[in-house]
Amino acid sequence: MTFHKYYKNLVQDIPTFTKLSFSVRYVIEHTLGWFPPLLSIIKKWESKIQKKIYTSVKHHPKTILKIDELDKIYCPSKIKNHYIKKGIPFVIRDGAKNWDAFKHWDFSFFKDNFGNHPVLLSNHDDLGENIESEPRNSNLKNIIDGINNNSLDYARFNPLLDNYPLLQTSLNQKWLNDVRDTKFKKHHVLFIGNKKTKTPIHNAGNENLFVQIRGQKKWLIWHQNAHYIFNPKVNRAPAKSSDINPYNTDKNNNSAFQYLPKCEITLNEGDIIFIPSYLWHYVENKTATIGIGIRWLSVKNSFKNNPLFSFLELLNTSPSIFTTLKWEKGFDFNKIMMLNKNK
């Protein structure tokens, strides 16, 4: 059974009224949850809803699903129409091995040419991370040098390619233009990190073609409608997360998660994965890695993939959607999330 078909059956088993109650409760908490007496009532209601969801899905055996793996010569227009516009994830093995970026970019390339480029190191509560540590400033040279010293400092969501647009010419722009359904708010994010660095379960409202340049990266993904089971914290921010540990279910408070099917993919050098808007994913580096996220915003796809979360983007306050989208020279996700942390 396909990834989307299995989840369609799973979600259909949750009563319509229960799903509606989940959405109404979530909207009320998003807009009025700052009022303590009301929040107490909301949380009691939330507990009842999640128990009903658990009852609805507990007969499902936990299973491992697969997503489509496409040939690297697969027709770009079919990719756009049958996958990207429909919010369906896919992998293209060796899809970027003929790109100049794959041929020329390695750790030495970034250290020698962009070693002084700033890196903001910060954990984000809205990505399900421990935020006790204070944010720190570093640079790419320190990140790369630290790999040999077992450092877990991780350059994530870094706007290097947008700060130096010439780097974008090393990507296959013709193919990217053929598969994207829009270029609205197009941006690029760089990831460089050591083995064992990770990003917990989360999602966001942008489309994401991720290219594995160096190393191995493990992805766990769950469907956009898994929010009924994950029940993410209402954070009024441009990313939603879960504090569930996918490898230690005994310590998870969410009992329904054990019945949630997942898809597990290991990206090797030169592979490409498409992560549609609001697809839940967990990412862990199996080796030291370099990766590029090529992202854009498709309003139509976002509303189709998750109407609830895309609607609530308009009501975000941590920060507002206007602040989130107000950028010109590279979208710095870390700085955006820090606006929420500093409140």
JSON list of N, CA, C and O in Angstrom, two decimals, residues 67-110:
[
{"chain": "A", "resi": 67, "resn": "ILE", "atom": "N", "xyz": [8.39, 5.32, 0.24]},
{"chain": "A", "resi": 67, "resn": "ILE", "atom": "CA", "xyz": [7.99, 6.34, -0.72]},
{"chain": "A", "resi": 67, "resn": "ILE", "atom": "C", "xyz": [8.63, 6.01, -2.06]},
{"chain": "A", "resi": 67, "resn": "ILE", "atom": "O", "xyz": [9.58, 5.22, -2.13]},
{"chain": "A", "resi": 68, "resn": "ASP", "atom": "N", "xyz": [8.12, 6.61, -3.11]},
{"chain": "A", "resi": 68, "resn": "ASP", "atom": "CA", "xyz": [8.60, 6.31, -4.45]},
{"chain": "A", "resi": 68, "resn": "ASP", "atom": "C", "xyz": [10.05, 6.75, -4.63]},
{"chain": "A", "resi": 68, "resn": "ASP", "atom": "O", "xyz": [10.43, 7.84, -4.19]},
{"chain": "A", "resi": 69, "resn": "GLU", "atom": "N", "xyz": [10.83, 5.89, -5.26]},
{"chain": "A", "resi": 69, "resn": "GLU", "atom": "CA", "xyz": [12.19, 6.25, -5.66]},
{"chain": "A", "resi": 69, "resn": "GLU", "atom": "C", "xyz": [12.19, 6.38, -7.18]},
{"chain": "A", "resi": 69, "resn": "GLU", "atom": "O", "xyz": [11.93, 5.42, -7.89]},
{"chain": "A", "resi": 70, "resn": "LEU", "atom": "N", "xyz": [12.48, 7.58, -7.65]},
{"chain": "A", "resi": 70, "resn": "LEU", "atom": "CA", "xyz": [12.39, 7.89, -9.07]},
{"chain": "A", "resi": 70, "resn": "LEU", "atom": "C", "xyz": [13.75, 7.79, -9.73]},
{"chain": "A", "resi": 70, "resn": "LEU", "atom": "O", "xyz": [14.79, 8.05, -9.12]},
{"chain": "A", "resi": 71, "resn": "ASP", "atom": "N", "xyz": [13.74, 7.44, -11.01]},
{"chain": "A", "resi": 71, "resn": "ASP", "atom": "CA", "xyz": [14.96, 7.44, -11.80]},
{"chain": "A", "resi": 71, "resn": "ASP", "atom": "C", "xyz": [15.43, 8.87, -12.02]},
{"chain": "A", "resi": 71, "resn": "ASP", "atom": "O", "xyz": [14.62, 9.80, -12.15]},
{"chain": "A", "resi": 72, "resn": "LYS", "atom": "N", "xyz": [16.74, 9.07, -12.08]},
{"chain": "A", "resi": 72, "resn": "LYS", "atom": "CA", "xyz": [17.26, 10.43, -12.22]},
{"chain": "A", "resi": 72, "resn": "LYS", "atom": "C", "xyz": [16.92, 11.08, -13.56]},
{"chain": "A", "resi": 72, "resn": "LYS", "atom": "O", "xyz": [17.09, 12.29, -13.71]},
{"chain": "A", "resi": 73, "resn": "ILE", "atom": "N", "xyz": [16.42, 10.31, -14.51]},
{"chain": "A", "resi": 73, "resn": "ILE", "atom": "CA", "xyz": [15.99, 10.90, -15.79]},
{"chain": "A", "resi": 73, "resn": "ILE", "atom": "C", "xyz": [14.47, 10.99, -15.85]},
{"chain": "A", "resi": 73, "resn": "ILE", "atom": "O", "xyz": [13.90, 11.24, -16.91]},
{"chain": "A", "resi": 74, "resn": "TYR", "atom": "N", "xyz": [13.79, 10.81, -14.70]},
{"chain": "A", "resi": 74, "resn": "TYR", "atom": "CA", "xyz": [12.33, 10.89, -14.65]},
{"chain": "A", "resi": 74, "resn": "TYR", "atom": "C", "xyz": [11.88, 12.27, -15.12]},
{"chain": "A", "resi": 74, "resn": "TYR", "atom": "O", "xyz": [12.50, 13.30, -14.79]},
{"chain": "A", "resi": 75, "resn": "CYS", "atom": "N", "xyz": [10.81, 12.32, -15.88]},
{"chain": "A", "resi": 75, "resn": "CYS", "atom": "CA", "xyz": [10.33, 13.55, -16.52]},
{"chain": "A", "resi": 75, "resn": "CYS", "atom": "C", "xyz": [10.03, 14.64, -15.49]},
{"chain": "A", "resi": 75, "resn": "CYS", "atom": "O", "xyz": [9.21, 14.44, -14.59]},
{"chain": "A", "resi": 76, "resn": "PRO", "atom": "N", "xyz": [10.67, 15.82, -15.59]},
{"chain": "A", "resi": 76, "resn": "PRO", "atom": "CA", "xyz": [10.45, 16.90, -14.62]},
{"chain": "A", "resi": 76, "resn": "PRO", "atom": "C", "xyz": [8.98, 17.34, -14.53]},
{"chain": "A", "resi": 76, "resn": "PRO", "atom": "O", "xyz": [8.50, 17.64, -13.44]},
{"chain": "A", "resi": 77, "resn": "SER", "atom": "N", "xyz": [8.28, 17.39, -15.64]},
{"chain": "A", "resi": 77, "resn": "SER", "atom": "CA", "xyz": [6.88, 17.82, -15.60]},
{"chain": "A", "resi": 77, "resn": "SER", "atom": "C", "xyz": [6.01, 16.82, -14.84]},
{"chain": "A", "resi": 77, "resn": "SER", "atom": "O", "xyz": [5.06, 17.20, -14.14]},
{"chain": "A", "resi": 78, "resn": "LYS", "atom": "N", "xyz": [6.36, 15.53, -14.92]},
{"chain": "A", "resi": 78, "resn": "LYS", "atom": "CA", "xyz": [5.62, 14.52, -14.16]},
{"chain": "A", "resi": 78, "resn": "LYS", "atom": "C", "xyz": [5.95, 14.65, -12.67]},
{"chain": "A", "resi": 78, "resn": "LYS", "atom": "O", "xyz": [5.06, 14.45, -11.82]},
{"chain": "A", "resi": 79, "resn": "ILE", "atom": "N", "xyz": [7.19, 14.98, -12.35]},
{"chain": "A", "resi": 79, "resn": "ILE", "atom": "CA", "xyz": [7.55, 15.21, -10.95]},
{"chain": "A", "resi": 79, "resn": "ILE", "atom": "C", "xyz": [6.72, 16.36, -10.39]},
{"chain": "A", "resi": 79, "resn": "ILE", "atom": "O", "xyz": [6.16, 16.27, -9.29]},
{"chain": "A", "resi": 80, "resn": "LYS", "atom": "N", "xyz": [6.63, 17.44, -11.15]},
{"chain": "A", "resi": 80, "resn": "LYS", "atom": "CA", "xyz": [5.87, 18.60, -10.69]},
{"chain": "A", "resi": 80, "resn": "LYS", "atom": "C", "xyz": [4.39, 18.30, -10.53]},
{"chain": "A", "resi": 80, "resn": "LYS", "atom": "O", "xyz": [3.79, 18.64, -9.50]},
{"chain": "A", "resi": 81, "resn": "ASN", "atom": "N", "xyz": [3.80, 17.64, -11.51]},
{"chain": "A", "resi": 81, "resn": "ASN", "atom": "CA", "xyz": [2.35, 17.44, -11.51]},
{"chain": "A", "resi": 81, "resn": "ASN", "atom": "C", "xyz": [1.89, 16.28, -10.65]},
{"chain": "A", "resi": 81, "resn": "ASN", "atom": "O", "xyz": [0.81, 16.34, -10.04]},
{"chain": "A", "resi": 82, "resn": "HIS", "atom": "N", "xyz": [2.69, 15.21, -10.57]},
{"chain": "A", "resi": 82, "resn": "HIS", "atom": "CA", "xyz": [2.25, 14.01, -9.86]},
{"chain": "A", "resi": 82, "resn": "HIS", "atom": "C", "xyz": [2.78, 13.91, -8.44]},
{"chain": "A", "resi": 82, "resn": "HIS", "atom": "O", "xyz": [2.27, 13.10, -7.66]},
{"chain": "A", "resi": 83, "resn": "TYR", "atom": "N", "xyz": [3.79, 14.72, -8.11]},
{"chain": "A", "resi": 83, "resn": "TYR", "atom": "CA", "xyz": [4.37, 14.63, -6.77]},
{"chain": "A", "resi": 83, "resn": "TYR", "atom": "C", "xyz": [4.32, 15.98, -6.05]},
{"chain": "A", "resi": 83, "resn": "TYR", "atom": "O", "xyz": [3.70, 16.10, -4.98]},
{"chain": "A", "resi": 84, "resn": "ILE", "atom": "N", "xyz": [4.96, 16.99, -6.61]},
{"chain": "A", "resi": 84, "resn": "ILE", "atom": "CA", "xyz": [5.08, 18.27, -5.90]},
{"chain": "A", "resi": 84, "resn": "ILE", "atom": "C", "xyz": [3.73, 18.94, -5.72]},
{"chain": "A", "resi": 84, "resn": "ILE", "atom": "O", "xyz": [3.38, 19.37, -4.61]},
{"chain": "A", "resi": 85, "resn": "LYS", "atom": "N", "xyz": [2.92, 19.00, -6.75]},
{"chain": "A", "resi": 85, "resn": "LYS", "atom": "CA", "xyz": [1.62, 19.64, -6.63]},
{"chain": "A", "resi": 85, "resn": "LYS", "atom": "C", "xyz": [0.66, 18.84, -5.76]},
{"chain": "A", "resi": 85, "resn": "LYS", "atom": "O", "xyz": [-0.32, 19.39, -5.23]},
{"chain": "A", "resi": 86, "resn": "LYS", "atom": "N", "xyz": [0.92, 17.55, -5.60]},
{"chain": "A", "resi": 86, "resn": "LYS", "atom": "CA", "xyz": [0.04, 16.70, -4.79]},
{"chain": "A", "resi": 86, "resn": "LYS", "atom": "C", "xyz": [0.58, 16.46, -3.39]},
{"chain": "A", "resi": 86, "resn": "LYS", "atom": "O", "xyz": [-0.02, 15.73, -2.60]},
{"chain": "A", "resi": 87, "resn": "GLY", "atom": "N", "xyz": [1.73, 17.06, -3.08]},
{"chain": "A", "resi": 87, "resn": "GLY", "atom": "CA", "xyz": [2.28, 16.93, -1.74]},
{"chain": "A", "resi": 87, "resn": "GLY", "atom": "C", "xyz": [2.77, 15.54, -1.40]},
{"chain": "A", "resi": 87, "resn": "GLY", "atom": "O", "xyz": [2.69, 15.10, -0.26]},
{"chain": "A", "resi": 88, "resn": "ILE", "atom": "N", "xyz": [3.32, 14.84, -2.39]},
{"chain": "A", "resi": 88, "resn": "ILE", "atom": "CA", "xyz": [3.78, 13.46, -2.22]},
{"chain": "A", "resi": 88, "resn": "ILE", "atom": "C", "xyz": [5.31, 13.43, -2.20]},
{"chain": "A", "resi": 88, "resn": "ILE", "atom": "O", "xyz": [5.95, 13.87, -3.16]},
{"chain": "A", "resi": 89, "resn": "PRO", "atom": "N", "xyz": [5.92, 12.92, -1.14]},
{"chain": "A", "resi": 89, "resn": "PRO", "atom": "CA", "xyz": [7.38, 12.87, -1.08]},
{"chain": "A", "resi": 89, "resn": "PRO", "atom": "C", "xyz": [7.97, 11.83, -2.04]},
{"chain": "A", "resi": 89, "resn": "PRO", "atom": "O", "xyz": [7.30, 10.87, -2.41]},
{"chain": "A", "resi": 90, "resn": "PHE", "atom": "N", "xyz": [9.21, 12.04, -2.43]},
{"chain": "A", "resi": 90, "resn": "PHE", "atom": "CA", "xyz": [9.91, 11.07, -3.28]},
{"chain": "A", "resi": 90, "resn": "PHE", "atom": "C", "xyz": [11.40, 11.21, -3.08]},
{"chain": "A", "resi": 90, "resn": "PHE", "atom": "O", "xyz": [11.89, 12.20, -2.51]},
{"chain": "A", "resi": 91, "resn": "VAL", "atom": "N", "xyz": [12.13, 10.23, -3.56]},
{"chain": "A", "resi": 91, "resn": "VAL", "atom": "CA", "xyz": [13.59, 10.24, -3.55]},
{"chain": "A", "resi": 91, "resn": "VAL", "atom": "C", "xyz": [14.09, 10.00, -4.96]},
{"chain": "A", "resi": 91, "resn": "VAL", "atom": "O", "xyz": [13.51, 9.20, -5.70]},
{"chain": "A", "resi": 92, "resn": "ILE", "atom": "N", "xyz": [15.15, 10.70, -5.34]},
{"chain": "A", "resi": 92, "resn": "ILE", "atom": "CA", "xyz": [15.84, 10.43, -6.61]},
{"chain": "A", "resi": 92, "resn": "ILE", "atom": "C", "xyz": [17.27, 10.03, -6.26]},
{"chain": "A", "resi": 92, "resn": "ILE", "atom": "O", "xyz": [18.07, 10.86, -5.82]},
{"chain": "A", "resi": 93, "resn": "ARG", "atom": "N", "xyz": [17.59, 8.75, -6.42]},
{"chain": "A", "resi": 93, "resn": "ARG", "atom": "CA", "xyz": [18.94, 8.28, -6.12]},
{"chain": "A", "resi": 93, "resn": "ARG", "atom": "C", "xyz": [19.92, 8.79, -7.18]},
{"chain": "A", "resi": 93, "resn": "ARG", "atom": "O", "xyz": [19.62, 8.74, -8.39]},
{"chain": "A", "resi": 94, "resn": "ASP", "atom": "N", "xyz": [21.05, 9.32, -6.73]},
{"chain": "A", "resi": 94, "resn": "ASP", "atom": "CA", "xyz": [22.08, 9.87, -7.62]},
{"chain": "A", "resi": 94, "resn": "ASP", "atom": "C", "xyz": [21.58, 11.04, -8.46]},
{"chain": "A", "resi": 94, "resn": "ASP", "atom": "O", "xyz": [22.19, 11.40, -9.46]},
{"chain": "A", "resi": 95, "resn": "GLY", "atom": "N", "xyz": [20.49, 11.66, -8.03]},
{"chain": "A", "resi": 95, "resn": "GLY", "atom": "CA", "xyz": [19.88, 12.71, -8.83]},
{"chain": "A", "resi": 95, "resn": "GLY", "atom": "C", "xyz": [20.72, 13.95, -9.02]},
{"chain": "A", "resi": 95, "resn": "GLY", "atom": "O", "xyz": [20.52, 14.72, -9.96]},
{"chain": "A", "resi": 96, "resn": "ALA", "atom": "N", "xyz": [21.69, 14.18, -8.11]},
{"chain": "A", "resi": 96, "resn": "ALA", "atom": "CA", "xyz": [22.50, 15.39, -8.20]},
{"chain": "A", "resi": 96, "resn": "ALA", "atom": "C", "xyz": [23.96, 15.11, -8.52]},
{"chain": "A", "resi": 96, "resn": "ALA", "atom": "O", "xyz": [24.80, 16.00, -8.43]},
{"chain": "A", "resi": 97, "resn": "LYS", "atom": "N", "xyz": [24.26, 13.89, -8.91]},
{"chain": "A", "resi": 97, "resn": "LYS", "atom": "CA", "xyz": [25.68, 13.53, -9.11]},
{"chain": "A", "resi": 97, "resn": "LYS", "atom": "C", "xyz": [26.32, 14.20, -10.32]},
{"chain": "A", "resi": 97, "resn": "LYS", "atom": "O", "xyz": [27.54, 14.22, -10.44]},
{"chain": "A", "resi": 98, "resn": "ASN", "atom": "N", "xyz": [25.49, 14.75, -11.20]},
{"chain": "A", "resi": 98, "resn": "ASN", "atom": "CA", "xyz": [26.07, 15.48, -12.34]},
{"chain": "A", "resi": 98, "resn": "ASN", "atom": "C", "xyz": [26.04, 16.99, -12.12]},
{"chain": "A", "resi": 98, "resn": "ASN", "atom": "O", "xyz": [26.38, 17.76, -13.01]},
{"chain": "A", "resi": 99, "resn": "TRP", "atom": "N", "xyz": [25.62, 17.43, -10.93]},
{"chain": "A", "resi": 99, "resn": "TRP", "atom": "CA", "xyz": [25.59, 18.85, -10.63]},
{"chain": "A", "resi": 99, "resn": "TRP", "atom": "C", "xyz": [27.01, 19.32, -10.26]},
{"chain": "A", "resi": 99, "resn": "TRP", "atom": "O", "xyz": [27.79, 18.59, -9.65]},
{"chain": "A", "resi": 100, "resn": "ASP", "atom": "N", "xyz": [27.32, 20.55, -10.61]},
{"chain": "A", "resi": 100, "resn": "ASP", "atom": "CA", "xyz": [28.62, 21.11, -10.24]},
{"chain": "A", "resi": 100, "resn": "ASP", "atom": "C", "xyz": [28.80, 21.16, -8.72]},
{"chain": "A", "resi": 100, "resn": "ASP", "atom": "O", "xyz": [29.91, 20.99, -8.22]},
{"chain": "A", "resi": 101, "resn": "ALA", "atom": "N", "xyz": [27.71, 21.38, -8.01]},
{"chain": "A", "resi": 101, "resn": "ALA", "atom": "CA", "xyz": [27.78, 21.41, -6.55]},
{"chain": "A", "resi": 101, "resn": "ALA", "atom": "C", "xyz": [28.31, 20.09, -6.01]},
{"chain": "A", "resi": 101, "resn": "ALA", "atom": "O", "xyz": [29.15, 20.06, -5.11]},
{"chain": "A", "resi": 102, "resn": "PHE", "atom": "N", "xyz": [27.82, 18.99, -6.55]},
{"chain": "A", "resi": 102, "resn": "PHE", "atom": "CA", "xyz": [28.28, 17.68, -6.08]},
{"chain": "A", "resi": 102, "resn": "PHE", "atom": "C", "xyz": [29.74, 17.44, -6.47]},
{"chain": "A", "resi": 102, "resn": "PHE", "atom": "O", "xyz": [30.51, 16.86, -5.71]},
{"chain": "A", "resi": 103, "resn": "LYS", "atom": "N", "xyz": [30.12, 17.90, -7.64]},
{"chain": "A", "resi": 103, "resn": "LYS", "atom": "CA", "xyz": [31.47, 17.66, -8.12]},
{"chain": "A", "resi": 103, "resn": "LYS", "atom": "C", "xyz": [32.53, 18.47, -7.37]},
{"chain": "A", "resi": 103, "resn": "LYS", "atom": "O", "xyz": [33.68, 18.02, -7.22]},
{"chain": "A", "resi": 104, "resn": "HIS", "atom": "N", "xyz": [32.16, 19.66, -6.89]},
{"chain": "A", "resi": 104, "resn": "HIS", "atom": "CA", "xyz": [33.18, 20.58, -6.37]},
{"chain": "A", "resi": 104, "resn": "HIS", "atom": "C", "xyz": [33.03, 20.93, -4.89]},
{"chain": "A", "resi": 104, "resn": "HIS", "atom": "O", "xyz": [34.00, 21.40, -4.29]},
{"chain": "A", "resi": 105, "resn": "TRP", "atom": "N", "xyz": [31.86, 20.73, -4.31]},
{"chain": "A", "resi": 105, "resn": "TRP", "atom": "CA", "xyz": [31.67, 21.16, -2.93]},
{"chain": "A", "resi": 105, "resn": "TRP", "atom": "C", "xyz": [32.04, 20.04, -1.96]},
{"chain": "A", "resi": 105, "resn": "TRP", "atom": "O", "xyz": [31.51, 18.94, -2.02]},
{"chain": "A", "resi": 106, "resn": "ASP", "atom": "N", "xyz": [32.95, 20.34, -1.05]},
{"chain": "A", "resi": 106, "resn": "ASP", "atom": "CA", "xyz": [33.27, 19.43, 0.05]},
{"chain": "A", "resi": 106, "resn": "ASP", "atom": "C", "xyz": [33.61, 20.30, 1.26]},
{"chain": "A", "resi": 106, "resn": "ASP", "atom": "O", "xyz": [33.46, 21.52, 1.23]},
{"chain": "A", "resi": 107, "resn": "PHE", "atom": "N", "xyz": [34.06, 19.68, 2.33]},
{"chain": "A", "resi": 107, "resn": "PHE", "atom": "CA", "xyz": [34.32, 20.44, 3.55]},
{"chain": "A", "resi": 107, "resn": "PHE", "atom": "C", "xyz": [35.43, 21.46, 3.34]},
{"chain": "A", "resi": 107, "resn": "PHE", "atom": "O", "xyz": [35.36, 22.59, 3.84]},
{"chain": "A", "resi": 108, "resn": "SER", "atom": "N", "xyz": [36.45, 21.08, 2.58]},
{"chain": "A", "resi": 108, "resn": "SER", "atom": "CA", "xyz": [37.56, 22.01, 2.32]},
{"chain": "A", "resi": 108, "resn": "SER", "atom": "C", "xyz": [37.09, 23.21, 1.51]},
{"chain": "A", "resi": 108, "resn": "SER", "atom": "O", "xyz": [37.54, 24.35, 1.73]},
{"chain": "A", "resi": 109, "resn": "PHE", "atom": "N", "xyz": [36.18, 22.97, 0.57]},
{"chain": "A", "resi": 109, "resn": "PHE", "atom": "CA", "xyz": [35.66, 24.07, -0.26]},
{"chain": "A", "resi": 109, "resn": "PHE", "atom": "C", "xyz": [35.02, 25.15, 0.61]},
{"chain": "A", "resi": 109, "resn": "PHE", "atom": "O", "xyz": [35.30, 26.34, 0.46]},
{"chain": "A", "resi": 110, "resn": "PHE", "atom": "N", "xyz": [34.16, 24.73, 1.52]},
{"chain": "A", "resi": 110, "resn": "PHE", "atom": "CA", "xyz": [33.47, 25.72, 2.36]},
{"chain": "A", "resi": 110, "resn": "PHE", "atom": "C", "xyz": [34.41, 26.34, 3.39]},
{"chain": "A", "resi": 110, "resn": "PHE", "atom": "O", "xyz": [34.31, 27.54, 3.68]}
]
